[in-house]
mmCIF file of C-alpha atoms and ligand atoms in Angstrom:
data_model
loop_
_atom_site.group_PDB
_atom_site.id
_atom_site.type_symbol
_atom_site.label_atom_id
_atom_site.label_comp_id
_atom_site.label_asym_id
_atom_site.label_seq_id
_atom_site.Cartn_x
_atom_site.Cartn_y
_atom_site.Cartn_z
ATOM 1 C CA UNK E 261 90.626 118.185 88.286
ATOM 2 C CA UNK E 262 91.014 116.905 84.369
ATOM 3 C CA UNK E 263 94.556 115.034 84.928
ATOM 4 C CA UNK E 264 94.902 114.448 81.096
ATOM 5 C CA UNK E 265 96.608 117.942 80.251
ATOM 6 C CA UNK E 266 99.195 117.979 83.181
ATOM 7 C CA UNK E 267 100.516 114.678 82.393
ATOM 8 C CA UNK E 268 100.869 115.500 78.484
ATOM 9 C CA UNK E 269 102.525 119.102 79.535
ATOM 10 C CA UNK E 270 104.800 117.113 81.697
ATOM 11 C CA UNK E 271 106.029 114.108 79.256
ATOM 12 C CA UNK E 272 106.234 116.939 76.370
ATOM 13 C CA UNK E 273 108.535 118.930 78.842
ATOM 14 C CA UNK E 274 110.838 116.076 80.172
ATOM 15 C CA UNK E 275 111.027 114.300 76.561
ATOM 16 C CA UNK E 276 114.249 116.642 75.133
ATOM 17 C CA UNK E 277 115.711 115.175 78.283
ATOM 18 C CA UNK E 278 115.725 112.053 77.130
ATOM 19 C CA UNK E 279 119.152 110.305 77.111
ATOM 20 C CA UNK E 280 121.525 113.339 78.442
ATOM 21 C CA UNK E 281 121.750 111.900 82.283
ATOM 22 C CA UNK E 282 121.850 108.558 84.282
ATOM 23 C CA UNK E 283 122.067 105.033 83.514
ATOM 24 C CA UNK E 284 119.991 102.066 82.769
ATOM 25 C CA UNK E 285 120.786 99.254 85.387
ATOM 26 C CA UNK E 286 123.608 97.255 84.056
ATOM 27 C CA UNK E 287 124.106 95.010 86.558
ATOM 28 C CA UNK E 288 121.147 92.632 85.256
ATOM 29 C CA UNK E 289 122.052 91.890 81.787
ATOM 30 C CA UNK E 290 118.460 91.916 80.636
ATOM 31 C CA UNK E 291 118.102 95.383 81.704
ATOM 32 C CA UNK E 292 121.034 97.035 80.316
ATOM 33 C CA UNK E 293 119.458 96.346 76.886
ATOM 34 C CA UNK E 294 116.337 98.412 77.594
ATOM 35 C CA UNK E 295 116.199 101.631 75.774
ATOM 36 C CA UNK E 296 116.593 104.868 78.092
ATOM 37 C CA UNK E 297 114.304 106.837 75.576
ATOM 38 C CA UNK E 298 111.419 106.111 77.486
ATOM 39 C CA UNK E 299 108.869 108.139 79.750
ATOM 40 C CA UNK E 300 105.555 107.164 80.783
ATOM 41 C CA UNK E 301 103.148 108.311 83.462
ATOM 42 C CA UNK E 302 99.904 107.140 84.121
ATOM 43 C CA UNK E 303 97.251 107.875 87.198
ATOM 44 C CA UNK E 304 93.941 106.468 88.327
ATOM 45 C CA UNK E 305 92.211 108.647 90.888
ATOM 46 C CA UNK E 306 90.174 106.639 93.786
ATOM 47 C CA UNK E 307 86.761 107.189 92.184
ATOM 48 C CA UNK E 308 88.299 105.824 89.041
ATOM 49 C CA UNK E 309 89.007 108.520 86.609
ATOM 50 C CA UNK E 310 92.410 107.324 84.708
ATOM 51 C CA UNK E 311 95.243 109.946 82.737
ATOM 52 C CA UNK E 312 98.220 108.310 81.300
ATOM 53 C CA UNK E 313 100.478 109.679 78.481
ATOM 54 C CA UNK E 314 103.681 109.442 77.073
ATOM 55 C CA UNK E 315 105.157 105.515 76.963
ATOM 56 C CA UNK E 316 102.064 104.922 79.617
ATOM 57 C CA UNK E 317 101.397 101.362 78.272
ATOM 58 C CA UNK E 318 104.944 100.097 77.235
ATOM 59 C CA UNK E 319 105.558 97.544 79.630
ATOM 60 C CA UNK E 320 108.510 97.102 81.873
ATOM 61 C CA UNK E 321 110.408 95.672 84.565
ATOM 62 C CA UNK E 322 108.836 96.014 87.601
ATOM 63 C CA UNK E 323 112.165 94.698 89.806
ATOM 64 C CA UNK E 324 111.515 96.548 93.239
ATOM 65 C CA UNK E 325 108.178 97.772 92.759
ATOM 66 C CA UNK E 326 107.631 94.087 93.576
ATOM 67 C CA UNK E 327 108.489 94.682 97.123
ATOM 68 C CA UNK E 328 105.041 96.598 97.810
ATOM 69 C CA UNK E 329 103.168 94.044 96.727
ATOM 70 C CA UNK E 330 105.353 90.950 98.507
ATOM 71 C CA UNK E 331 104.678 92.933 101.922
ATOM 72 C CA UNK E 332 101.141 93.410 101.260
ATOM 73 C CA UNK E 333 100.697 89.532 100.727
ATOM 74 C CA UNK E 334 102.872 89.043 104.317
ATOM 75 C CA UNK E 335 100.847 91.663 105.828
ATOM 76 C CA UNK E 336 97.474 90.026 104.542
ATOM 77 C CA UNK E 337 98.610 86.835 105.465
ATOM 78 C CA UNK E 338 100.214 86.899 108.422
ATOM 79 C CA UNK E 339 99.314 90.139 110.338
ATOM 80 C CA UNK E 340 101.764 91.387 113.134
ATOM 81 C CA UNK E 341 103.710 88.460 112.732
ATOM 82 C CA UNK E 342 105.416 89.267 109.207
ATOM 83 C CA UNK E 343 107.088 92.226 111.528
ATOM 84 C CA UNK E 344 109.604 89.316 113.777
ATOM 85 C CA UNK E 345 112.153 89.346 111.227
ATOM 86 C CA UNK E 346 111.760 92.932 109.560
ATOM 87 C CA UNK E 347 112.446 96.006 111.092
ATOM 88 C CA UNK E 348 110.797 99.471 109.845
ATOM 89 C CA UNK E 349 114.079 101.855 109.813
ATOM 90 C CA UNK E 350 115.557 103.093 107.186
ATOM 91 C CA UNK E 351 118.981 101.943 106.188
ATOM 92 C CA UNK E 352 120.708 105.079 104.933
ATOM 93 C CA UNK E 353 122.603 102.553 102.417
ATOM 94 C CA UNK E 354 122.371 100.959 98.737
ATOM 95 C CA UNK E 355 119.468 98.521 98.505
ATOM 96 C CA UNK E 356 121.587 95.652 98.326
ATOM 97 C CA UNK E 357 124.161 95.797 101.168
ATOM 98 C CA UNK E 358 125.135 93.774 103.474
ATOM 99 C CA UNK E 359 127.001 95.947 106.098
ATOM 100 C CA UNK E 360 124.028 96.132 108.552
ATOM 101 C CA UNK E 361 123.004 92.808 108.246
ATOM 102 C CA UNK E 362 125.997 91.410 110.261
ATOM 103 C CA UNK E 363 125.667 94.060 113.102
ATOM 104 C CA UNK E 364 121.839 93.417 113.035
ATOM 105 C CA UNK E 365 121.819 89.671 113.761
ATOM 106 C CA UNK E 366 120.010 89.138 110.430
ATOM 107 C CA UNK E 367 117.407 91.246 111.020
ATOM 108 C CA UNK E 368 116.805 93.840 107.654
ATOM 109 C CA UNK E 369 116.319 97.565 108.511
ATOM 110 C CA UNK E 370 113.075 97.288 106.497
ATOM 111 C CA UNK E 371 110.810 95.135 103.928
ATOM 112 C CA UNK E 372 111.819 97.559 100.697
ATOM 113 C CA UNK E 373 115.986 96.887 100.954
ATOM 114 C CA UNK E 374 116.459 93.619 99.305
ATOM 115 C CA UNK E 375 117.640 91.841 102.712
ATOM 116 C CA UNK E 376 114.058 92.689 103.953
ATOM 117 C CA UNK E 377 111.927 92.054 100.607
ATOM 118 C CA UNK E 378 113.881 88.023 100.708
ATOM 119 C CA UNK E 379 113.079 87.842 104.205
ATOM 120 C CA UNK E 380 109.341 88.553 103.421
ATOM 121 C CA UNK E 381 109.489 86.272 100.338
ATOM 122 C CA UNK E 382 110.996 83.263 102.508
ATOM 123 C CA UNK E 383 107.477 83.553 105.407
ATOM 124 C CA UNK E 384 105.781 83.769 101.621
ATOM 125 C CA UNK E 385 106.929 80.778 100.294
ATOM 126 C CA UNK E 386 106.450 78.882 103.433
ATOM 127 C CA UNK E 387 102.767 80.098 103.318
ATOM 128 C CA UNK E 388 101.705 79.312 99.609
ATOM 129 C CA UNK E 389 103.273 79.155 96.018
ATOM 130 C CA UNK E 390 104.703 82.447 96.349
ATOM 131 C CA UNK E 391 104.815 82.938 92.926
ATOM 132 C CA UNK E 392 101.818 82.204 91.804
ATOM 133 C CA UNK E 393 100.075 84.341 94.464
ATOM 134 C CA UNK E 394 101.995 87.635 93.628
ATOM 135 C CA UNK E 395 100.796 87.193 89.364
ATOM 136 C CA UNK E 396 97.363 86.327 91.023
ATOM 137 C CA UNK E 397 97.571 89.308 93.234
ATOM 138 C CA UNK E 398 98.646 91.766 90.369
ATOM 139 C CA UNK E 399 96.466 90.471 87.969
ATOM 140 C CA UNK E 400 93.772 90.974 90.147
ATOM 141 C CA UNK E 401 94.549 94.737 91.257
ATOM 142 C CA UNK E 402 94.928 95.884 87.695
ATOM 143 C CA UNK E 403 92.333 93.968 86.643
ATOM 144 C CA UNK E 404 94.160 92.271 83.551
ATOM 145 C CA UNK E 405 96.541 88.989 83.603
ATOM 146 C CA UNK E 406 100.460 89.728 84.131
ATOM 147 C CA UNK E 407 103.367 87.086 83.705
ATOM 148 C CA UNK E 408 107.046 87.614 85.078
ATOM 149 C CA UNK E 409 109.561 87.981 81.920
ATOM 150 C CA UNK E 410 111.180 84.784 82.324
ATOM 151 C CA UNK E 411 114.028 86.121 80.493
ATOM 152 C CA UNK E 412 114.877 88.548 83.086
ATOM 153 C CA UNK E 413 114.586 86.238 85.906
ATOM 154 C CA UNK E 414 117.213 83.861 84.224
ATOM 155 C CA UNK E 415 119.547 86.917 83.462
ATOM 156 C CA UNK E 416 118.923 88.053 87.479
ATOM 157 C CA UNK E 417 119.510 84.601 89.045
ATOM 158 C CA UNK E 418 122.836 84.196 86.435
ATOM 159 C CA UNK E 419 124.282 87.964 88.065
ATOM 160 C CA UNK E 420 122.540 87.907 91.786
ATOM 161 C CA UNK E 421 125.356 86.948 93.464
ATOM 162 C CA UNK E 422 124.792 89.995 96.326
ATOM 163 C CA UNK E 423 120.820 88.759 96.748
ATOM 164 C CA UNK E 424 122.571 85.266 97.496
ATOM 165 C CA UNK E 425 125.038 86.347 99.908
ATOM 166 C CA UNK E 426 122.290 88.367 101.337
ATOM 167 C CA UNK E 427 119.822 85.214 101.726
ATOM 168 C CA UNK E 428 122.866 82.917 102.683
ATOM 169 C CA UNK E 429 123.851 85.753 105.632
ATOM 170 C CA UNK E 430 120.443 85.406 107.092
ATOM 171 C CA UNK E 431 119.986 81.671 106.715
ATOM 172 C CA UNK E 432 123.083 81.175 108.658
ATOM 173 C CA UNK E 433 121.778 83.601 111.555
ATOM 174 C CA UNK E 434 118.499 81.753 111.092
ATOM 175 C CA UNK E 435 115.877 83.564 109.629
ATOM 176 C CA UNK E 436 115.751 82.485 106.453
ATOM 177 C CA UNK E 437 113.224 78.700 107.080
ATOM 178 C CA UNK E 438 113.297 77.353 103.625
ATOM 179 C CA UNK E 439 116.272 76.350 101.252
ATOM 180 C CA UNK E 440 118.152 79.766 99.932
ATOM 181 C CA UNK E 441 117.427 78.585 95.913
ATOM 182 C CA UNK E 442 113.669 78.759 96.310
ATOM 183 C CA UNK E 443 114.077 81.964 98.189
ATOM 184 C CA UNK E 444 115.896 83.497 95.819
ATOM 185 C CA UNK E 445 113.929 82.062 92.432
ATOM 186 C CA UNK E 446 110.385 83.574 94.011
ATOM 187 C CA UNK E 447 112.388 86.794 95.117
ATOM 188 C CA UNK E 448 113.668 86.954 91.217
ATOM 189 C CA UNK E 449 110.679 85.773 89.802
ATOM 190 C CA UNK E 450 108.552 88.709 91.679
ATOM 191 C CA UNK E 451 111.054 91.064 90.383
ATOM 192 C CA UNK E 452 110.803 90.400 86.945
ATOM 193 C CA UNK E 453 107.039 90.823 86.385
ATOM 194 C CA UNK E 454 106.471 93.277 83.171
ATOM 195 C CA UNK E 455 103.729 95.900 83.637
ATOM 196 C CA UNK E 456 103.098 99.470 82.183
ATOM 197 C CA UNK E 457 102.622 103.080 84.315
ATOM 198 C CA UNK E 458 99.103 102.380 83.729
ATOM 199 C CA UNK E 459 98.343 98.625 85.143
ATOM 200 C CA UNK E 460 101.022 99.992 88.360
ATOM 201 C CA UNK E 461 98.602 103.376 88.876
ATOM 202 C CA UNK E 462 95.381 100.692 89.132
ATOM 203 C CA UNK E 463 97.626 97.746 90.835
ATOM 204 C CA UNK E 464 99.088 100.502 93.887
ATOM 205 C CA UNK E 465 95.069 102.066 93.800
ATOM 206 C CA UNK E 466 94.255 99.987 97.600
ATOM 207 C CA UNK E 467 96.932 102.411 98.857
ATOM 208 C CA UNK E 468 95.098 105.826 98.283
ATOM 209 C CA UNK E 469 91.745 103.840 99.586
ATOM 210 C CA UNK E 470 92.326 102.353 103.340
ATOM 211 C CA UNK E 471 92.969 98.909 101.715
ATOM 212 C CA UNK E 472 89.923 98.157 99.654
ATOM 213 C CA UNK E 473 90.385 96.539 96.405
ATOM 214 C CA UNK E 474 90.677 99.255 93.158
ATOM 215 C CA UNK E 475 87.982 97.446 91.667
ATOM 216 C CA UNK E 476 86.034 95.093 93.838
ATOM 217 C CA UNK E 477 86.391 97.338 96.076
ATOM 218 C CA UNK E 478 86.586 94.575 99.327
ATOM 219 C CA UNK E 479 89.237 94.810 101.740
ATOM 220 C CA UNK E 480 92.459 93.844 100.713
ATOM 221 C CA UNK E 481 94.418 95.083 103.764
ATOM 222 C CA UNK E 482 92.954 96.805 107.099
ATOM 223 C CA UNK E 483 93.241 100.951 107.048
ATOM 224 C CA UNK E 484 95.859 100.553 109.434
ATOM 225 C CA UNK E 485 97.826 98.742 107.670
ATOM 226 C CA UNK E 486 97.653 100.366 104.229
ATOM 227 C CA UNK E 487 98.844 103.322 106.113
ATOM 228 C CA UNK E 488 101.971 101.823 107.656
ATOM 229 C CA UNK E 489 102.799 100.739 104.144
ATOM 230 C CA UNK E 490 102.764 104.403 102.881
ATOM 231 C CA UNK E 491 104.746 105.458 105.753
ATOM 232 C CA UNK E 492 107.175 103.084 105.190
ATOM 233 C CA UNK E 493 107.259 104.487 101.291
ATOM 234 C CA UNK E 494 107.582 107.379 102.266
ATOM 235 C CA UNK E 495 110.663 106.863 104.952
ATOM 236 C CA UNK E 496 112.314 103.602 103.053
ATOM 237 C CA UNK E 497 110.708 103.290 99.762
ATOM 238 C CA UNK E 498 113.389 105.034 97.360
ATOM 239 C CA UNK E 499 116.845 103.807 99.603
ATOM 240 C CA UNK E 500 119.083 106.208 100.232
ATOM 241 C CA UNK E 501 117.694 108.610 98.564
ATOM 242 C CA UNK E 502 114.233 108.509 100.809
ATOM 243 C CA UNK E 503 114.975 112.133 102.191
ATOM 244 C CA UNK E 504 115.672 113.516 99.258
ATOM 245 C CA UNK E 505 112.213 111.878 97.981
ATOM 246 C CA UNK E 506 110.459 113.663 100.835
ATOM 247 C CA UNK E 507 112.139 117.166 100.078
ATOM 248 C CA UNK E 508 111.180 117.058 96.285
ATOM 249 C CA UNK E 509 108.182 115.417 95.915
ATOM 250 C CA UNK E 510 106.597 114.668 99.135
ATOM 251 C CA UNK E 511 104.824 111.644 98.444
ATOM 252 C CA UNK E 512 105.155 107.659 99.455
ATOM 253 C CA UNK E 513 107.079 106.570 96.633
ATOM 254 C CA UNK E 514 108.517 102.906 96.153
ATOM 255 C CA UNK E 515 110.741 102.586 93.323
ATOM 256 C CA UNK E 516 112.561 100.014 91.308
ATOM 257 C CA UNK E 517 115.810 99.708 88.768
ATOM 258 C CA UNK E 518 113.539 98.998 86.295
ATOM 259 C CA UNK E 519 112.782 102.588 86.442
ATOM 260 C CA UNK E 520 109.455 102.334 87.617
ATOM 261 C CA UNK E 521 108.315 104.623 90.504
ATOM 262 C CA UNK E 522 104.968 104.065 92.492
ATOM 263 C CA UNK E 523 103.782 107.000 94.397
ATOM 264 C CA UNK E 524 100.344 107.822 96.441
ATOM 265 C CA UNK E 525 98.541 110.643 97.217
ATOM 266 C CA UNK E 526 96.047 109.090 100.056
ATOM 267 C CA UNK E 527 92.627 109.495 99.555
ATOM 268 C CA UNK E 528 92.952 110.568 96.239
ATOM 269 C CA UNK E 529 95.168 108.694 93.399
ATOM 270 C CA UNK E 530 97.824 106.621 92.673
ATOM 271 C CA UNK E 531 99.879 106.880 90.100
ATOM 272 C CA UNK E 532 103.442 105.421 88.070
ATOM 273 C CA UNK E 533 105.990 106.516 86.361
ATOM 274 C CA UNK E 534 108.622 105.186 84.208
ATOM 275 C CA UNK E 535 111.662 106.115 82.134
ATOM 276 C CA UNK E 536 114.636 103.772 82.219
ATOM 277 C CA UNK E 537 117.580 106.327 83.417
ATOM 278 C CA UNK E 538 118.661 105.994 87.174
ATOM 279 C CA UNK E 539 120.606 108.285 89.709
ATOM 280 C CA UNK E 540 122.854 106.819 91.538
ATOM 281 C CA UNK E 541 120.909 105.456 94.309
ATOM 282 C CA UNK E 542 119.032 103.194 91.780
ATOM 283 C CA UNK E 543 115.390 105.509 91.294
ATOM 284 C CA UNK E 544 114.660 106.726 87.968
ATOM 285 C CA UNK E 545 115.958 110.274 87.307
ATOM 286 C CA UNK E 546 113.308 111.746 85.150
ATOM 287 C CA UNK E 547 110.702 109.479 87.044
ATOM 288 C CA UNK E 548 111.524 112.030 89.912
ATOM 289 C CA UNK E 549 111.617 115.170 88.016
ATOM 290 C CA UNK E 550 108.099 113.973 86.355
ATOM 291 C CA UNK E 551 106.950 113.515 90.141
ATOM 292 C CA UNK E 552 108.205 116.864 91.128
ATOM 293 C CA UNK E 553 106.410 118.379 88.298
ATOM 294 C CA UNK E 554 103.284 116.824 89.236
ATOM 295 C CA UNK E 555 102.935 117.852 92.836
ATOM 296 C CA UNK E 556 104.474 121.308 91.754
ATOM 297 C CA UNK E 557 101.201 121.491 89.332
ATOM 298 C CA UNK E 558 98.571 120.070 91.185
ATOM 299 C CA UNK E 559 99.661 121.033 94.555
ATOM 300 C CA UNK E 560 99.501 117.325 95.772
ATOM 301 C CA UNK E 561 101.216 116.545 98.296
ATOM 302 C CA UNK E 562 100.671 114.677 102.328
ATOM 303 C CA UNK E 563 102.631 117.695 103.896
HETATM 304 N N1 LIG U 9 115.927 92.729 91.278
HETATM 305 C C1 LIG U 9 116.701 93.814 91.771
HETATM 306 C C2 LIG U 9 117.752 93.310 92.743
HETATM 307 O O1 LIG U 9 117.480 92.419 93.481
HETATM 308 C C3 LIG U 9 115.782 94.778 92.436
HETATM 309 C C4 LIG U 9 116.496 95.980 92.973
HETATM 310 C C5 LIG U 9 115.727 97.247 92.793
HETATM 311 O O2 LIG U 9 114.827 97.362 91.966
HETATM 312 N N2 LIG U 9 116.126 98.257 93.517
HETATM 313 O O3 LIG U 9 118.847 93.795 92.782
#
């Protein structure tokens, strides 16, 4: 199937919607500046064919989308073990609560809420410089070199007071191992990376191929595994609004305030898009309706 032509038809259709709904994220100064005028979508297939159009190669903040790639490095590392402190529900609230957390002895529904993507950063940064491995990691799986947006990791630390009550509640139940500030600098840090729609589409391609590499091709993660982290797209990836993900579009998805969303189509592609306007559960509003076009188009979808 040529790609090329659906994505154009579906940035030329969403474009006059542009700026009439949803917000930019304000709560991270840095981000409120960002333009909402913005749409981008960009695919690579697994046997490599690439389609990208609209704002494909503007890059952005890739905030949450971040969390795929921090459980992929626990999961490489550490196997079964990354699952002690991380449960695989999902939590039916805002990304950034705390209510369960208290109830739950510390214990985060899942690895894509923020409670769970700190409590995967902490086992990271007792492993290795977590920060250096995730830019190594993304650099590698989109095959060109990315740098976090140093800028928007100041702005995040200044305004994260909810990711720091969040890594303080779990240190004092004891599952947070090293001191809160490093936590909390890598977890920032890994959020702020800047990447287009098209370096995501390449960077997400080991989840539409059983774990091998989009380029090398060797195995990044086991086939098992890359399929428990598209089932837990698919159930926790876009927060609250996972079911309504499911309904629409019917794809894993993980998404981030940035505006990004990742989404696969196993066995065949991977693919992002971007536009900076969220609904209120924090996923990009026209990122959806671009996804919705797509698998109403091509008749993609895992159900
Ligand atoms: N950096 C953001 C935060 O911690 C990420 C949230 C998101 O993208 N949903 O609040």
């Amino acid at each position: 199937m040529d790609f090329q032509p659906v994505l154009e038809e579906i940035v030329a259709s969403l474009r006059p919607q542009l700026g009439l709904e949803g917000q930019v994220a304000s709560y991270i100064p840095a981000l409120a500046r960002v333009s909402p005028l913005q749409l981008g979508i960009a695919l690579r297939t697994c046997d490599g064919q690439e389609a990208h159009a609209g704002d494909s190669l503007t890059p952005f903040s890739i905030q949450s989308l971040s969390k795929l790639f921090s459980l992929t490095l626990g999961m490489r590392e550490m196997g079964e073990a990354i699952w002690e402190r991380i449960g695989r529900e999902p939590s039916g609230n805002p990304f950034n609560s705390l209510v369960q957390l208290e109830s739950e002895q510390g214990i985060p529904r899942n690895p894509f809420i923020n409670a769970g993507a700190l409590a995967v950063t902490d086992r990271l940064v007792t492993l290795f410089d977590a920060k250096a491995q995730m830019l190594a990691l993304l650099s590698s799986l989109c095959g060109e070199t990315v740098h976090f947006d140093e800028e928007v990791a100041a702005s995040e630390a200044s305004t994260g007071f909810r990711n720091a009550a969040l890594a303080n509640f779990m240190k004092s139940f004891g599952r947070i191992d090293n001191d809160v500030s490093e936590v909390l600098d890598a977890y920032f840090h890994h959020c702020s990376v800047s990447m287009n729609c098209l370096q995501l589409a390449r960077a997400a391609g080991f989840l539409c191929r059983d774990g091998a590499h989009p380029f090398a091709g060797e195995p990044l993660l086991s086939e098992r595994q890359t399929r428990r982290i598209n089932s837990l797209m698919l159930t926790c990836g876009t927060y609250d609004a996972a079911g309504e993900f499911a309904f629409r579009i019917g794809l894993p998805c993980k998404s981030g305030v940035g505006g990004g969303i990742v989404a696969v189509v196993p066995d065949k592609l991977t693919m992002c898009v971007w536009s900076p306007a969220l609904e209120a559960s924090g996923n990009s509003l026209l990122g959806m309706k671009a996804l919705e076009m797509f698998t109403a188009r091509t008749g993609l979808s895992i159900f």
